[in-house]
XYZ file of C-alpha atoms in Angstrom:
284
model
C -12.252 108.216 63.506
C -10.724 105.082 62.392
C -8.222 106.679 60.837
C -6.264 107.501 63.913
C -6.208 103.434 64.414
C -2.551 102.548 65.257
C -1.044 99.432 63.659
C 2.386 98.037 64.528
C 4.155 97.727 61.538
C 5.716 93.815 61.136
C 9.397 95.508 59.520
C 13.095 94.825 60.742
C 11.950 91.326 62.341
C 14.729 88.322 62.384
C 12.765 85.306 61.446
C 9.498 84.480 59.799
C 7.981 83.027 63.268
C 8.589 86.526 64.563
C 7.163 87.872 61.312
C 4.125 85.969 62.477
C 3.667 87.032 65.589
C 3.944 90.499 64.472
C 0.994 90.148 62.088
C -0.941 88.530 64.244
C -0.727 91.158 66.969
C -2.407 93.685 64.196
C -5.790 94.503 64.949
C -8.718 93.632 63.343
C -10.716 95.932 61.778
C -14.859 96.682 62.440
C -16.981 96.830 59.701
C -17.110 100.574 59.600
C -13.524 101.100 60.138
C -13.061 99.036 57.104
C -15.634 100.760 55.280
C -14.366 104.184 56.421
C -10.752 103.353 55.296
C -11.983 102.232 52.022
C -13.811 104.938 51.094
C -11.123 107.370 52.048
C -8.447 105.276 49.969
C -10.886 105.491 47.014
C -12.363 108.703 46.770
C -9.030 110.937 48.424
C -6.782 108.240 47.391
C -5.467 107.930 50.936
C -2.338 105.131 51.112
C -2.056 105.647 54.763
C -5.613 104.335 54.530
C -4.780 101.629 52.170
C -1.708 100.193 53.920
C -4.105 100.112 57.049
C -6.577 97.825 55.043
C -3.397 95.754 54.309
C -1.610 95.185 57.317
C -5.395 94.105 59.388
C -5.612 91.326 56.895
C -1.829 90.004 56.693
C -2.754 87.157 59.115
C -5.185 86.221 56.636
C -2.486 85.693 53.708
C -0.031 84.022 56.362
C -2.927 81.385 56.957
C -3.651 80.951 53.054
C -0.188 80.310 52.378
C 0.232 78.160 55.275
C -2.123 75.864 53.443
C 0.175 75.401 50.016
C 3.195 74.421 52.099
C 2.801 70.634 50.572
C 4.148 72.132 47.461
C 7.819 72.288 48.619
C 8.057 76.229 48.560
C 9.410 78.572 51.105
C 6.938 79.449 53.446
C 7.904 82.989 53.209
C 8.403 83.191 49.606
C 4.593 82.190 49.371
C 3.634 85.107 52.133
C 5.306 87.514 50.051
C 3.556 86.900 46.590
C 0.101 86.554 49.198
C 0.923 90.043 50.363
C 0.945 91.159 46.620
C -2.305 89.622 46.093
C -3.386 91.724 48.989
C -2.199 94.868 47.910
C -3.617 93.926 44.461
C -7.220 92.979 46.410
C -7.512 96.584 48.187
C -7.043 98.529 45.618
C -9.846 97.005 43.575
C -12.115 96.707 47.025
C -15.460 98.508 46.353
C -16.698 99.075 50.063
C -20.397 99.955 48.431
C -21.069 96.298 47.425
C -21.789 94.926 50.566
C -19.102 92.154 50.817
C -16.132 92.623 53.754
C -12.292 92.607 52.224
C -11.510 89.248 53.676
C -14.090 87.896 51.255
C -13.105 89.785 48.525
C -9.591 89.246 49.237
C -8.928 85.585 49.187
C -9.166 85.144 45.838
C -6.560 87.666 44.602
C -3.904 85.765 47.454
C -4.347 82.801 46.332
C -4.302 83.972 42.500
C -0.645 85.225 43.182
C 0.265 82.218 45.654
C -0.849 80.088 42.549
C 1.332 81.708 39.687
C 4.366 81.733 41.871
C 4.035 78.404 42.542
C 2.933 77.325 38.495
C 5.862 79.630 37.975
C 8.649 77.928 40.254
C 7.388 74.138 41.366
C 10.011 72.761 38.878
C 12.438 74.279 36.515
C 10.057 73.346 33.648
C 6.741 75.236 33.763
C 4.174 72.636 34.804
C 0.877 74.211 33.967
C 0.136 76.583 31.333
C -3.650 76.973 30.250
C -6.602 77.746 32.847
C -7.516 73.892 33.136
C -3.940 72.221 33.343
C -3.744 74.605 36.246
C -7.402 73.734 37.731
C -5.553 69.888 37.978
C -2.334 71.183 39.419
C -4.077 72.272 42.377
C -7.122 70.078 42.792
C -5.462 66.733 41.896
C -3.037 65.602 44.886
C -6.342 66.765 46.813
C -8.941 64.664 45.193
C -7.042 61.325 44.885
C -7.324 58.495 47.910
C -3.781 57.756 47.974
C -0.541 58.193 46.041
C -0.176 55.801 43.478
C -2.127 56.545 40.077
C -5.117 57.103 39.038
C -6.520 54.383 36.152
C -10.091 54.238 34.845
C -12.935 55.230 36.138
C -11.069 57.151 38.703
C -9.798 59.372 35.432
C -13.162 60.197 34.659
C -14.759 60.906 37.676
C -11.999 63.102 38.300
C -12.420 64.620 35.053
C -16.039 64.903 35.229
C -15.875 66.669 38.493
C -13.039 69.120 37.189
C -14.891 69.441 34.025
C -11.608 68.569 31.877
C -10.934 65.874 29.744
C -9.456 62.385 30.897
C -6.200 62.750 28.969
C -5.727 66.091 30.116
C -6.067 64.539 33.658
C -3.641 61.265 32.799
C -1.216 64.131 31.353
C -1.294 65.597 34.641
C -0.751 62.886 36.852
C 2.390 62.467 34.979
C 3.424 65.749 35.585
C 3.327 65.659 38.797
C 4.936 62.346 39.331
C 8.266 63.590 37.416
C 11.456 64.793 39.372
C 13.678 67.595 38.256
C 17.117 66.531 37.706
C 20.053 67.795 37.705
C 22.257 68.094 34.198
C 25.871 68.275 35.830
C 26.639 66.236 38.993
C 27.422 68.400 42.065
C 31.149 68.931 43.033
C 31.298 66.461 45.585
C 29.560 63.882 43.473
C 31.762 60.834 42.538
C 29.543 59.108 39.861
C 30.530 62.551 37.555
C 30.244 59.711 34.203
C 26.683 58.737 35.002
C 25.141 62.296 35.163
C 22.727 63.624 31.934
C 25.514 65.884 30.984
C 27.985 62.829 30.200
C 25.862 61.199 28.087
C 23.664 63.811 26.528
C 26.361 66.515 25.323
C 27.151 66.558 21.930
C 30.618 68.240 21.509
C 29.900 69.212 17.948
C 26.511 70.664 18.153
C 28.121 73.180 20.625
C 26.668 76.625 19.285
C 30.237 78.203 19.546
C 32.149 75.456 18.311
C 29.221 74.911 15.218
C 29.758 79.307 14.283
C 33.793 78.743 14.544
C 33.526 75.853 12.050
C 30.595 77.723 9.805
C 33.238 80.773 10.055
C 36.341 78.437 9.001
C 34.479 77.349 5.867
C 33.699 80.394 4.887
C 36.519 81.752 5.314
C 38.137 78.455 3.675
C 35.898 78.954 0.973
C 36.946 82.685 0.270
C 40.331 81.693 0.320
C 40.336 78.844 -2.224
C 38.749 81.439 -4.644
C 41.294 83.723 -3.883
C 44.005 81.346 -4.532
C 42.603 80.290 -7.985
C 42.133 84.023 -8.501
C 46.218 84.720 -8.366
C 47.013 81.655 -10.633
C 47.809 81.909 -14.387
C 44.916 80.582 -16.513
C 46.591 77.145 -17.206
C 47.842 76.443 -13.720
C 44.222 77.257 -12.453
C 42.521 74.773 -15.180
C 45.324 72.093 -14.088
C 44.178 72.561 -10.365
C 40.566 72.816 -10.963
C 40.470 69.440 -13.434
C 43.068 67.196 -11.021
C 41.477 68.280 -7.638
C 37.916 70.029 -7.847
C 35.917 68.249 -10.491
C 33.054 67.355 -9.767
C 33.327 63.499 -11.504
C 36.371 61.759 -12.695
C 39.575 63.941 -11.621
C 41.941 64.195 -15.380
C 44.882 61.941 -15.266
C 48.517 63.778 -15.689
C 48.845 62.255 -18.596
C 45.288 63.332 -19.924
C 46.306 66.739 -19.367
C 49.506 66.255 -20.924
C 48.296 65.082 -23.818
C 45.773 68.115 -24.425
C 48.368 70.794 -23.329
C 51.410 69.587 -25.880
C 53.635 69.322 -22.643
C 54.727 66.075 -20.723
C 53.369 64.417 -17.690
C 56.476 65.461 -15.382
C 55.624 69.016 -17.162
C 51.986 69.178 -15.633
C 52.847 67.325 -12.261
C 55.363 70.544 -11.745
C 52.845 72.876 -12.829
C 50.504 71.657 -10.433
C 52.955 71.135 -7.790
C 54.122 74.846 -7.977
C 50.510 76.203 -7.858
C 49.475 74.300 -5.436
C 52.443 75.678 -3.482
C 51.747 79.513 -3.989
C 47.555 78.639 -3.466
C 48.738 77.327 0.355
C 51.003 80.329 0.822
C 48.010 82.336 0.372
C 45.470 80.126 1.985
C 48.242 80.044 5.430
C 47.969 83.824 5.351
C 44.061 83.834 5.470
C 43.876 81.292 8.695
């Protein structure tokens, strides 16, 4: 019965070349044994069966991923999202339809290789809809050499991928940005000419923009307050000499309209303006 096959299990290895080895020592599976496995996974819902079906075919996602090393990636970071795919490939394998899990399986690796590698290529997501993605992977492949493409290259390229020629000239430039860094590392000397020196704004800081929204409110509560514990001719004094809108009144102005004289006003408003700070101090 082929489910008495033994497979070593690749676990508790110390580097990925040993990983490696491991898989490849797996045996492959016959047709039937594949098809027996399969069957029993589906209709008894067998995981020993399943995780059979996986292991046999882990050299096959260690020789996809081998091929999107190019990107920069860690080898076995790009393994590890293939074995997903694999996982994800048996258990929608339908033995009955004639086609052998390595075929069936090589597009659900590569589906998972691709989205971690959309995902984490550059800090900024590089490729969001189903043809910006087409180009991310077919691009670097279908151009002659590395500098970039102009013309009629554009639109045979575009033609071929069956997207349009700006969404391939968007591409290229994509691809031929760098990430960079915002802050300088600690043992960089040039600290003044990273992006962070020159692109902070100190006063568009979210916490230091809610502390000042909070002061003015809190400013503005107050001054209310303050003209709230004046007497009604100290307040007008205040509000006319230092919150009109237009043309502040004159002392003597108000002098004039309150029967008093111009040193009388000027102590008026220097004593409320006294108590409103008391009570504006006590607020802060």
């Amino acid at each position: 019965m082929s489910q008495t096959l033994s497979f070593p299990v690749p676990s508790a290895v110390g580097s990925l070349d040993q990983y490696i080895q491991s898989v490849n020592r797996i045996p492959l599976l016959t047709e039937k044994e594949e098809s027996d496995l399969a069957h029993s996974f589906r209709e008894q819902d067998d995981l020993e069966a399943a995780r059979k079906l996986v292991l046999s075919h882990l050299r096959l996602v260690v020789a996809i991923a081998r091929g999107y090393l190019g990107y920069g990636l860690p080898h076995a970071d790009l393994i590890q999202e293939g074995n997903v795919g694999m996982m994800k490939a048996v258990k929608r394998f339908d033995p009955d339809r004639g086609v052998r899990l390595v075929s069936f399986a090589i597009h659900w690796i590569k589906a998972e290789i691709h989205e971690y590698i959309v995902k984490n290529w550059r800090l900024v997501k590089i490729a969001t809809t189903k043809a910006q993605r087409k180009l991310f992977f077919n691009l670097r492949s279908m151009k002659s050499s590395s500098s970039t493409l102009q013309g009629d290259a554009v639109l045979a390229v575009a033609q071929q991928l069956g997207v349009k020629p700006e969404e391939v000239r968007e591409m290229e430039t994509r691809l031929s940005g760098q990430d960079m860094a915002l802050e300088s590392g600690p043992d960089d000397e040039e600290e003044r000419f990273a992006p962070i020196a020159y692109l902070a704004d100190p006063h568009a800081e979210p916490s230091e923009v809610l502390a000042q929204r909070q002061y003015a409110r809190l400013q503005d509560e107050g001054l209310h307050q303050a003209l709230a514990g004046l007497d009604d001719r100290s307040r007008t004094i205040v509000q006319r000499r230092w919150l009109a809108e237009g043309d502040s009144a004159t002392l003597h102005e108000l002098a004039a309209e309150y029967g008093v004289s111009a040193e009388r006003i000027r102590q008026i408003e220097v004593k409320a303006m006294q108590k409103m700070r008391t009570q504006l101090a006590a607020l802060a």
